[in-house]
């Protein structure tokens, strides 16, 4: 048994989740489900980043205490993940006392080791991104992703000696070409590491911000929200003493968006190095979902598709499928209502749904709804059987590289082949030929068995619909990975009729775009 640990970003809970959040969480969840199906012992972590200026400001605007505000929104996130079939094993809240204890311990250790010092800081601070920024990063006086320009700040801060770890981090990236994927993000960071990265301010004076974890040796300061949040990848595993940490940490993969690439490389790799925590195994960096206006989808711009509304309209499985198929991980891409509807109609209803509907209808019409036993297997069946047997391995290899869209595409190509097999074997003609009864049995069984393997292969992407599909096939059991051909549908058992993906033709899409 091998342990696998996957994390999503720990989201700021200042509003309800939007589709960009769902994109990261659905990817992490699908990867977790595939690895679990393949027999790994998997822990999927997500959570709520509840401290810091951004939350404090949002709470103030809502006329609520930060704790109550963050609590309310953390629950909204938990409910949203349930609705989107994202099933984390751990949900960390950075306000949890156990987490605060880990943060305090880490700070104390670093302070004692001389890794932290106090100094005056003057610089431009982005409240939107919760970090100090450099002039070089600004476009027209502000960060491209912010609505407001950064503010000038001068205050005493505790600093972490990040610069002292720069050479080590750089060497790590050079020695581990697959640490950051896709490679363009690794190259971007390697370039940054050629020049000094400076030390990292890791505290805020309480007279300006008191919503955070206190600095253990100085009641006048609270911990910077990023130092706090990054440690939420280790605290829920019982770091440092618990064996769960030792079991899972060596396999850790963080799934993040490119907006938080620097914090997950410069900050996090230096902090883990200073603490003696081995670096993560892999950082999977996504591009950004864009609204139909071509700008980054964000809560503040209000240009997104609401994930919960989309799940209600198109079904949660069609939404999950669209997220992985439409925008390749690592790249930017637009997701709109029209795009989801097109994926639902073309891929799911016309291709997969149609294959299922016509196969079930033929089994009912020609064999009274009972699964026939296969007879002589010919070349066309051998080709499909060979394809079905190689698919689990091929899909898993793509999943390991976070190429989930390509993995689903491979399965859909098999669906297309099965549709081609219906056309070429023409069961309706066989049914009219009294001498072709054995052949018809073989063709129908091959189709049912092929569909059953599709249900297993796509179960991590569309858990609800694939379980519905298995019950249409009369197989109510949980999905099975790597099942041998012929051990799926049972000859003699009964199938049911039903429509898996009803087509949706909406008239209001043009107005909504
Ligand atoms: O940054 N397209 O939280 P956050 C794709 N609390 N993904 C998007 C996106 C978009 N338009 N917008 C957001 C934080 N995301 C910190 C993280 S981790 C220790 C702390 C996704 O709520 C993307 O994965 O702003 C991005 O990295 C994440 O949401 C940021 O979420």
Coordinates of C-alpha atoms and ligand atoms in Angstrom, one line a residue:
X1 CA 0.0 0.0 0.0
X2 CA 1.3 3.4 -0.9
X3 CA 0.3 6.7 0.8
X4 CA -0.6 9.7 -1.4
X5 CA -1.3 13.2 -0.2
X6 CA -3.0 15.9 -2.3
X7 CA -3.8 19.4 -1.3
X8 CA -5.9 22.2 -2.9
X9 CA -5.2 25.9 -2.0
X10 CA -6.5 26.8 1.4
X11 CA -9.1 29.4 0.1
X12 CA -9.8 32.8 1.6
X13 CA -13.3 32.6 2.9
X14 CA -14.4 36.1 2.2
X15 CA -17.3 35.1 -0.1
X16 CA -18.7 31.9 -1.6
X17 CA -16.5 29.8 -3.8
X18 CA -16.4 30.8 -7.5
X19 CA -15.6 28.6 -10.5
X20 CA -11.8 29.3 -10.3
X21 CA -11.8 27.7 -6.8
X22 CA -14.0 24.8 -8.1
X23 CA -11.4 24.3 -10.9
X24 CA -8.6 23.6 -8.5
X25 CA -10.7 21.6 -6.1
X26 CA -12.3 19.4 -8.8
X27 CA -8.9 18.6 -10.3
X28 CA -7.5 17.7 -6.9
X29 CA -10.6 15.6 -6.1
X30 CA -10.5 13.7 -9.4
X31 CA -6.8 13.0 -9.0
X32 CA -7.5 11.7 -5.5
X33 CA -10.4 9.5 -6.7
X34 CA -8.2 8.0 -9.5
X35 CA -5.4 7.2 -7.2
X36 CA -7.8 5.7 -4.6
X37 CA -9.3 3.6 -7.4
X38 CA -5.9 2.4 -8.3
X39 CA -5.3 1.2 -4.7
X40 CA -3.4 4.0 -3.1
X41 CA -4.2 5.2 0.4
X42 CA -5.1 8.8 -0.3
X43 CA -5.6 11.9 1.8
X44 CA -7.1 14.9 0.1
X45 CA -6.9 18.2 2.0
X46 CA -8.7 21.5 1.4
X47 CA -9.6 24.2 3.8
X48 CA -10.3 27.8 4.8
X49 CA -7.7 30.6 5.1
X50 CA -9.4 32.6 7.7
X51 CA -6.9 35.2 9.0
X52 CA -5.4 38.3 7.6
X53 CA -6.3 41.8 6.4
X54 CA -8.5 40.6 3.5
X55 CA -10.8 38.7 5.8
X56 CA -10.8 41.4 8.5
X57 CA -11.7 44.0 5.9
X58 CA -14.5 41.9 4.4
X59 CA -15.9 41.1 7.9
X60 CA -15.9 44.8 8.8
X61 CA -17.8 45.6 5.6
X62 CA -20.3 42.9 6.5
X63 CA -20.5 44.4 10.0
X64 CA -19.6 41.2 11.6
X65 CA -16.8 40.0 13.9
X66 CA -14.0 38.3 11.8
X67 CA -14.4 35.0 13.6
X68 CA -18.1 34.7 13.0
X69 CA -17.7 36.0 9.4
X70 CA -15.0 33.4 8.6
X71 CA -16.9 30.6 10.3
X72 CA -20.0 31.4 8.2
X73 CA -18.0 31.4 5.0
X74 CA -16.0 28.3 5.8
X75 CA -19.2 26.5 6.2
X76 CA -20.4 27.8 2.8
X77 CA -17.2 26.4 1.2
X78 CA -17.7 23.0 2.9
X79 CA -21.3 22.8 1.6
X80 CA -20.2 23.9 -1.9
X81 CA -17.6 21.1 -2.0
X82 CA -20.3 18.6 -1.0
X83 CA -22.6 19.8 -3.8
X84 CA -19.7 19.6 -6.3
X85 CA -18.9 16.0 -5.2
X86 CA -15.5 17.2 -3.9
X87 CA -14.8 14.9 -1.0
X88 CA -11.9 16.0 1.1
X89 CA -10.6 13.8 3.8
X90 CA -9.4 16.8 5.8
X91 CA -10.8 20.3 5.9
X92 CA -8.3 22.6 7.7
X93 CA -9.5 25.9 9.2
X94 CA -6.6 28.2 10.1
X95 CA -8.5 29.4 13.2
X96 CA -8.4 25.8 14.6
X97 CA -6.5 25.8 17.9
X98 CA -4.4 22.8 16.9
X99 CA -3.3 24.6 13.8
X100 CA -2.4 27.8 15.8
X101 CA -0.3 25.6 18.1
X102 CA 1.7 24.2 15.2
X103 CA 2.3 27.8 13.8
X104 CA 3.4 29.0 17.2
X105 CA 5.8 26.1 17.6
X106 CA 7.3 26.6 14.1
X107 CA 7.8 30.4 14.8
X108 CA 9.5 29.7 18.1
X109 CA 11.8 27.2 16.6
X110 CA 12.8 29.5 13.8
X111 CA 13.2 32.5 16.1
X112 CA 15.5 30.4 18.4
X113 CA 17.5 29.3 15.4
X114 CA 18.1 32.9 14.4
X115 CA 16.0 32.6 11.2
X116 CA 13.7 35.4 12.3
X117 CA 14.6 39.0 13.3
X118 CA 12.8 42.3 13.9
X119 CA 13.3 45.3 11.6
X120 CA 11.4 48.3 10.2
X121 CA 9.7 47.8 6.9
X122 CA 8.7 50.3 4.3
X123 CA 7.1 49.2 1.1
X124 CA 4.0 48.9 -1.1
X125 CA 1.4 46.5 0.2
X126 CA -1.4 44.8 -1.8
X127 CA -4.3 44.1 0.5
X128 CA -5.9 42.1 -2.3
X129 CA -3.0 39.7 -2.5
X130 CA -2.0 40.1 1.1
X131 CA 1.7 40.7 0.4
X132 CA 4.3 43.4 -0.1
X133 CA 4.9 44.0 -3.8
X134 CA 7.7 45.5 -5.8
X135 CA 7.4 48.4 -8.3
X136 CA 8.4 46.0 -11.0
X137 CA 5.2 44.0 -10.6
X138 CA 2.9 46.9 -11.1
X139 CA 1.0 47.7 -14.3
X140 CA -0.5 51.2 -14.3
X141 CA 0.2 51.6 -10.6
X142 CA -1.4 48.4 -9.4
X143 CA -1.1 44.6 -9.6
X144 CA -3.0 43.4 -12.7
X145 CA -5.2 41.1 -10.5
X146 CA -6.1 43.9 -8.0
X147 CA -8.8 46.4 -8.2
X148 CA -7.0 48.9 -6.0
X149 CA -3.4 50.2 -6.0
X150 CA -1.1 49.0 -3.2
X151 CA -0.6 51.2 -0.2
X152 CA 2.6 52.6 1.3
X153 CA 3.4 51.1 4.6
X154 CA 6.2 51.6 7.2
X155 CA 6.1 49.5 10.3
X156 CA 8.2 47.2 12.5
X157 CA 7.9 43.6 11.2
X158 CA 9.5 40.3 12.1
X159 CA 11.4 39.0 9.1
X160 CA 12.2 35.4 8.0
X161 CA 15.7 35.1 6.5
X162 CA 14.3 33.9 3.1
X163 CA 17.2 35.2 1.1
X164 CA 19.6 32.8 3.0
X165 CA 17.7 29.9 1.4
X166 CA 17.7 31.2 -2.2
X167 CA 20.7 29.1 -3.4
X168 CA 19.3 26.0 -1.9
X169 CA 15.9 26.5 -3.5
X170 CA 17.4 27.3 -6.8
X171 CA 19.5 24.1 -6.6
X172 CA 16.5 22.1 -5.7
X173 CA 14.6 23.3 -8.8
X174 CA 17.6 22.6 -11.0
X175 CA 18.1 19.1 -9.5
X176 CA 14.3 18.2 -9.7
X177 CA 13.1 19.1 -13.2
X178 CA 9.6 17.8 -12.4
X179 CA 9.1 19.6 -9.1
X180 CA 6.9 22.3 -10.7
X181 CA 4.6 21.5 -13.5
X182 CA 4.0 22.6 -16.2
X183 CA 7.7 23.6 -16.8
X184 CA 7.0 27.2 -17.8
X185 CA 6.3 28.0 -14.2
X186 CA 9.5 26.3 -13.1
X187 CA 11.4 28.5 -15.6
X188 CA 9.7 31.6 -14.3
X189 CA 10.8 30.9 -10.8
X190 CA 14.3 29.9 -11.8
X191 CA 14.6 33.3 -13.4
X192 CA 13.4 35.0 -10.3
X193 CA 16.0 33.1 -8.2
X194 CA 18.8 34.5 -10.2
X195 CA 18.5 37.7 -8.3
X196 CA 18.1 38.4 -4.6
X197 CA 14.6 37.6 -3.3
X198 CA 15.0 39.4 0.0
X199 CA 13.8 38.4 3.4
X200 CA 10.1 37.8 4.1
X201 CA 8.0 39.9 6.5
X202 CA 6.1 37.4 8.6
X203 CA 4.3 39.6 11.1
X204 CA 1.9 42.5 11.4
X205 CA 1.7 45.0 14.3
X206 CA -1.5 44.4 16.3
X207 CA -2.4 48.1 16.4
X208 CA -3.0 47.8 12.6
X209 CA -4.3 44.2 12.4
X210 CA -5.2 41.9 15.3
X211 CA -6.9 39.2 13.3
X212 CA -4.2 36.5 13.2
X213 CA -2.2 34.1 15.3
X214 CA -0.1 36.0 17.9
X215 CA 3.7 36.0 17.6
X216 CA 4.5 33.8 20.6
X217 CA 7.3 35.9 22.1
X218 CA 5.8 39.4 21.2
X219 CA 2.2 40.2 22.0
X220 CA 2.5 43.4 19.8
X221 CA 2.4 41.3 16.6
X222 CA 0.3 38.7 14.8
X223 CA 1.6 36.2 12.2
X224 CA 1.4 37.1 8.5
X225 CA -1.4 35.3 6.9
X226 CA 0.7 33.4 4.3
X227 CA 3.1 32.0 6.9
X228 CA 0.1 30.8 8.8
X229 CA -1.7 29.4 5.7
X230 CA 1.2 27.5 4.2
X231 CA 1.7 25.6 7.5
X232 CA -1.9 24.4 7.1
X233 CA -0.5 21.8 4.6
X234 CA 1.4 20.1 7.5
X235 CA -0.6 20.8 10.7
X236 CA -3.6 18.6 9.8
X237 CA -1.3 15.6 9.4
X238 CA -0.2 16.1 13.0
X239 CA 3.2 17.7 12.2
X240 CA 5.7 17.3 13.6
X241 CA 5.3 14.3 15.9
X242 CA 2.4 12.3 14.4
X243 CA 3.1 9.2 12.2
X244 CA 0.4 10.3 9.7
X245 CA 2.7 13.1 8.8
X246 CA 5.6 10.7 8.2
X247 CA 3.4 8.4 6.1
X248 CA 1.8 11.0 3.8
X249 CA 4.2 14.0 3.5
X250 CA 6.8 12.3 1.3
X251 CA 4.1 12.0 -1.5
X252 CA 2.6 15.5 -1.2
X253 CA 1.4 17.3 -4.3
X254 CA 0.0 20.8 -4.0
X255 CA -2.5 21.9 -6.6
X256 CA -2.5 25.7 -7.0
X257 CA -3.2 28.5 -9.4
X258 CA -0.5 30.5 -11.0
X259 CA -1.4 33.6 -8.9
X260 CA 0.1 31.9 -5.9
X261 CA 3.2 30.4 -7.5
X262 CA 5.7 32.7 -5.8
X263 CA 4.3 32.0 -2.3
X264 CA 4.5 28.3 -3.0
X265 CA 8.0 28.4 -4.2
X266 CA 10.0 31.3 -2.7
X267 CA 8.1 31.3 0.6
X268 CA 7.1 27.7 1.1
X269 CA 10.3 26.0 -0.1
X270 CA 12.4 28.3 2.1
X271 CA 10.1 27.9 5.1
X272 CA 10.1 24.1 4.9
X273 CA 13.9 24.0 4.3
X274 CA 14.4 26.2 7.4
X275 CA 12.1 23.9 9.5
X276 CA 13.8 20.7 8.2
X277 CA 10.7 19.6 6.4
X278 CA 11.4 17.8 3.1
X279 CA 10.2 19.8 0.1
X280 CA 7.0 18.8 -1.6
X281 CA 7.0 16.1 -4.3
X282 CA 5.3 18.2 -6.9
X283 CA 3.6 21.5 -7.4
X284 CA 0.8 21.4 -10.0
X285 CA 0.2 24.9 -11.2
X286 CA -3.0 25.8 -13.1
X287 CA -3.6 28.7 -15.4
X288 CA -6.6 30.9 -14.9
X289 CA -10.2 30.5 -15.9
X290 CA -11.3 33.6 -17.8
X291 CA -14.8 35.0 -17.9
X292 CA -16.5 35.5 -21.2
X293 CA -15.0 39.1 -21.1
X294 CA -11.5 37.4 -21.4
X295 CA -10.5 38.6 -17.9
X296 CA -9.5 36.4 -15.0
X297 CA -12.6 35.1 -13.4
X298 CA -12.7 36.5 -9.9
X299 CA -15.1 37.3 -7.1
X300 CA -14.2 40.9 -7.1
X301 CA -14.8 41.4 -10.9
X302 CA -18.0 39.4 -10.8
X303 CA -17.4 38.0 -14.3
X304 CA -17.7 34.3 -13.4
X305 CA -20.0 31.4 -13.9
X306 CA -21.4 30.5 -10.5
X307 CA -20.4 26.8 -9.9
X308 CA -23.4 25.9 -7.7
X309 CA -25.8 27.5 -10.2
X310 CA -24.0 25.6 -13.0
X311 CA -24.3 22.4 -11.1
X312 CA -28.0 22.9 -10.7
X313 CA -28.5 23.8 -14.4
X314 CA -26.3 21.2 -16.1
X315 CA -25.7 18.6 -13.4
X316 CA -22.6 18.4 -11.2
X317 CA -21.0 15.7 -13.3
X318 CA -21.3 17.6 -16.6
X319 CA -19.7 20.6 -14.8
X320 CA -16.8 18.5 -13.5
X321 CA -16.3 16.9 -16.9
X322 CA -16.3 20.4 -18.6
X323 CA -13.8 21.8 -16.1
X324 CA -11.2 19.2 -16.9
X325 CA -11.9 18.8 -20.6
X326 CA -12.3 22.5 -21.6
X327 CA -9.2 24.1 -20.0
X328 CA -6.0 22.1 -20.0
X329 CA -4.3 22.3 -16.6
X330 CA -1.6 24.9 -16.7
X331 CA -3.2 27.1 -19.4
X332 CA -5.7 29.9 -19.3
X333 CA -9.1 29.3 -20.9
X334 CA -12.7 30.6 -21.0
X335 CA -15.5 28.7 -19.4
X336 CA -19.0 30.1 -20.1
X337 CA -22.5 28.7 -20.0
X338 CA -22.4 28.0 -23.7
X339 CA -19.2 26.0 -23.3
X340 CA -20.7 23.8 -20.6
X341 CA -23.8 23.2 -22.6
X342 CA -21.8 22.2 -25.6
X343 CA -19.8 19.7 -23.7
X344 CA -23.0 18.3 -22.2
X345 CA -24.7 18.0 -25.5
X346 CA -21.9 16.8 -27.7
X347 CA -19.6 14.7 -25.6
X348 CA -22.0 13.4 -22.9
X349 CA -25.5 13.3 -24.5
X350 CA -24.6 12.6 -28.2
X351 CA -21.6 10.4 -27.7
X352 CA -21.7 8.5 -24.4
X353 CA -25.5 9.0 -23.7
X354 CA -26.4 7.9 -27.1
X355 CA -24.2 4.7 -26.9
X356 CA -25.9 3.8 -23.6
X357 CA -29.4 4.5 -24.8
X358 CA -29.2 2.6 -28.0
X359 CA -27.4 -0.4 -26.4
X360 CA -29.9 -0.7 -23.6
X361 CA -32.8 -0.3 -26.0
X362 CA -31.4 -3.1 -28.2
X363 CA -30.9 -5.5 -25.2
X364 CA -34.5 -4.8 -24.3
X365 CA -35.9 -5.3 -27.8
X366 CA -33.8 -8.3 -28.9
X367 CA -33.1 -10.1 -25.6
X368 CA -36.0 -9.0 -23.3
X369 CA -33.7 -6.9 -21.1
X370 CA -31.5 -9.8 -20.1
X371 CA -27.7 -9.7 -20.6
X372 CA -26.7 -12.3 -23.2
X373 CA -23.6 -14.5 -22.9
X374 CA -20.9 -13.9 -25.5
X375 CA -20.3 -16.7 -28.0
X376 CA -17.5 -16.6 -30.6
X377 CA -15.2 -13.5 -30.2
X378 CA -14.0 -12.1 -33.6
X379 CA -11.4 -9.6 -34.6
X380 CA -13.6 -6.5 -34.0
X381 CA -14.2 -7.6 -30.4
X382 CA -10.5 -8.5 -29.8
X383 CA -9.6 -4.9 -30.8
X384 CA -12.1 -3.5 -28.3
X385 CA -11.0 -5.8 -25.6
X386 CA -7.3 -4.9 -26.1
X387 CA -8.2 -1.2 -26.0
X388 CA -10.3 -1.6 -22.8
X389 CA -7.4 -3.5 -21.1
X390 CA -4.8 -0.9 -21.9
X391 CA -7.0 2.1 -20.9
X392 CA -6.7 1.9 -17.0
X393 CA -2.9 2.1 -17.3
X394 CA -2.9 4.8 -19.9
X395 CA -5.4 6.9 -17.9
X396 CA -3.5 6.6 -14.7
X397 CA -0.2 7.6 -16.4
X398 CA -2.0 10.8 -17.5
X399 CA -3.5 11.4 -14.1
X400 CA -0.1 11.3 -12.5
X401 CA 0.9 14.2 -14.8
X402 CA -2.4 16.0 -14.0
X403 CA -3.5 15.6 -17.6
X404 CA -7.0 14.8 -16.5
X405 CA -8.6 16.3 -19.6
X406 CA -6.5 14.1 -21.8
X407 CA -7.3 11.1 -19.7
X408 CA -11.1 11.7 -20.0
X409 CA -10.5 12.3 -23.8
X410 CA -8.9 8.8 -24.1
X411 CA -11.9 7.2 -22.5
X412 CA -14.3 9.2 -24.8
X413 CA -12.3 8.0 -27.8
X414 CA -13.1 4.5 -26.7
X415 CA -16.8 5.5 -26.5
X416 CA -16.6 6.8 -30.0
X417 CA -15.0 3.4 -31.0
X418 CA -17.9 1.6 -29.4
X419 CA -20.4 3.7 -31.3
X420 CA -18.4 2.8 -34.5
X421 CA -18.7 -0.8 -33.5
X422 CA -22.5 -0.5 -33.2
X423 CA -22.6 0.9 -36.8
X424 CA -20.2 -1.7 -38.2
X425 CA -21.7 -4.8 -36.5
X426 CA -25.3 -3.6 -37.2
X427 CA -27.2 -5.5 -34.5
X428 CA -30.5 -4.6 -36.1
X429 CA -29.5 -6.6 -39.2
X430 CA -28.3 -9.5 -37.1
X431 CA -31.6 -9.5 -35.3
X432 CA -33.4 -10.1 -38.6
X433 CA -31.2 -13.1 -39.4
X434 CA -32.2 -16.2 -37.6
X435 CA -28.7 -17.7 -38.2
X436 CA -27.0 -14.8 -36.5
X437 CA -28.3 -15.2 -33.0
X438 CA -24.9 -16.1 -31.5
X439 CA -23.3 -13.2 -33.2
X440 CA -25.9 -10.8 -31.8
X441 CA -25.3 -12.1 -28.3
X442 CA -21.6 -11.5 -28.7
X443 CA -22.1 -7.9 -30.0
X444 CA -24.6 -6.9 -27.3
X445 CA -22.4 -8.4 -24.5
X446 CA -19.4 -6.6 -25.9
X447 CA -21.2 -3.3 -25.9
X448 CA -22.5 -3.8 -22.3
X449 CA -19.1 -4.9 -21.1
X450 CA -17.4 -1.9 -22.9
X451 CA -19.9 0.5 -21.4
X452 CA -19.3 -1.0 -18.0
X453 CA -15.6 -0.4 -18.3
X454 CA -16.3 3.2 -19.3
X455 CA -18.3 3.6 -16.2
X456 CA -15.3 2.5 -14.1
X457 CA -12.8 4.7 -16.0
X458 CA -14.9 7.8 -15.8
X459 CA -16.2 7.3 -12.2
X460 CA -13.6 9.6 -10.6
X461 CA -14.7 12.4 -13.0
X462 CA -18.5 11.8 -12.8
X463 CA -19.1 9.8 -9.7
X464 CA -22.9 10.3 -9.6
X465 CA -23.7 9.6 -13.3
X466 CA -21.3 6.6 -13.5
X467 CA -23.0 5.0 -10.5
X468 CA -26.4 5.7 -12.2
X469 CA -24.9 4.0 -15.3
X470 CA -23.8 1.0 -13.4
X471 CA -27.3 0.6 -12.0
X472 CA -28.8 0.9 -15.6
X473 CA -26.4 -2.0 -16.5
X474 CA -27.8 -3.9 -13.5
X475 CA -24.4 -3.8 -11.7
X476 CA -25.0 -1.9 -8.5
X477 CA -21.6 -2.4 -7.0
X478 CA -19.0 0.4 -6.5
X479 CA -16.6 1.1 -9.4
X480 CA -13.8 -1.5 -9.9
X481 CA -10.4 -0.6 -11.4
X482 CA -8.5 -2.9 -13.7
X483 CA -11.3 -5.5 -13.8
X484 CA -10.6 -8.2 -16.3
X485 CA -12.8 -8.2 -19.5
X486 CA -15.7 -10.6 -19.0
X487 CA -16.0 -10.1 -15.2
X488 CA -18.3 -7.0 -15.4
X489 CA -21.9 -7.5 -16.6
X490 CA -23.3 -10.9 -15.7
X491 CA -25.0 -12.9 -18.4
X492 CA -28.6 -13.6 -17.4
X493 CA -28.9 -10.5 -15.2
X494 CA -31.3 -7.7 -16.1
X495 CA -30.6 -4.2 -17.4
X496 CA -32.8 -1.1 -17.1
X497 CA -33.8 1.5 -19.5
X498 CA -33.0 5.1 -18.9
X499 CA -31.5 8.4 -20.2
X500 CA -28.2 9.2 -18.7
X501 CA -27.6 12.7 -20.1
X502 CA -30.7 14.5 -21.4
X503 CA -29.7 17.0 -24.0
X504 CA -30.2 20.7 -23.0
X505 CA -31.2 23.3 -25.5
X506 CA -31.4 26.6 -23.8
X507 CA -32.6 29.8 -25.3
X508 CA -31.3 32.2 -22.7
X509 CA -27.5 31.5 -23.2
X510 CA -26.9 34.4 -25.6
X511 CA -28.4 36.8 -23.0
X512 CA -26.3 35.3 -20.2
X513 CA -23.0 35.5 -21.9
Ligands
LIG1 O1 -4.8 32.7 -2.6 N1 -9.0 30.6 -12.4 O2 -6.7 31.9 -1.7 P1 -7.8 32.3 -2.8 C1 -8.5 29.4 -11.9 N2 -5.6 31.8 0.7 N3 -8.2 29.3 -10.6 C2 -8.6 30.3 -9.8 C3 -9.1 31.5 -10.2 C4 -9.4 31.6 -11.6 N4 -9.9 32.7 -12.2 N5 -9.3 32.3 -9.2 C5 -8.9 31.6 -8.1 C6 -5.4 32.2 -1.7 N6 -8.5 30.4 -8.4 C7 -4.7 31.7 -0.4 C8 -4.1 30.4 -0.6 S1 -2.7 28.3 0.2 C9 -1.7 27.9 1.5 C10 -3.3 29.9 0.5 C11 -8.0 29.3 -7.6 O3 -9.2 32.1 -2.2 C12 -6.5 29.1 -7.9 O4 -6.2 27.8 -7.6 O5 -7.5 33.6 -3.4 C13 -5.8 30.0 -6.9 O6 -4.5 29.7 -6.6 C14 -6.7 29.9 -5.7 O7 -8.0 29.8 -6.2 C15 -6.6 31.1 -4.8 O8 -7.6 31.1 -3.9

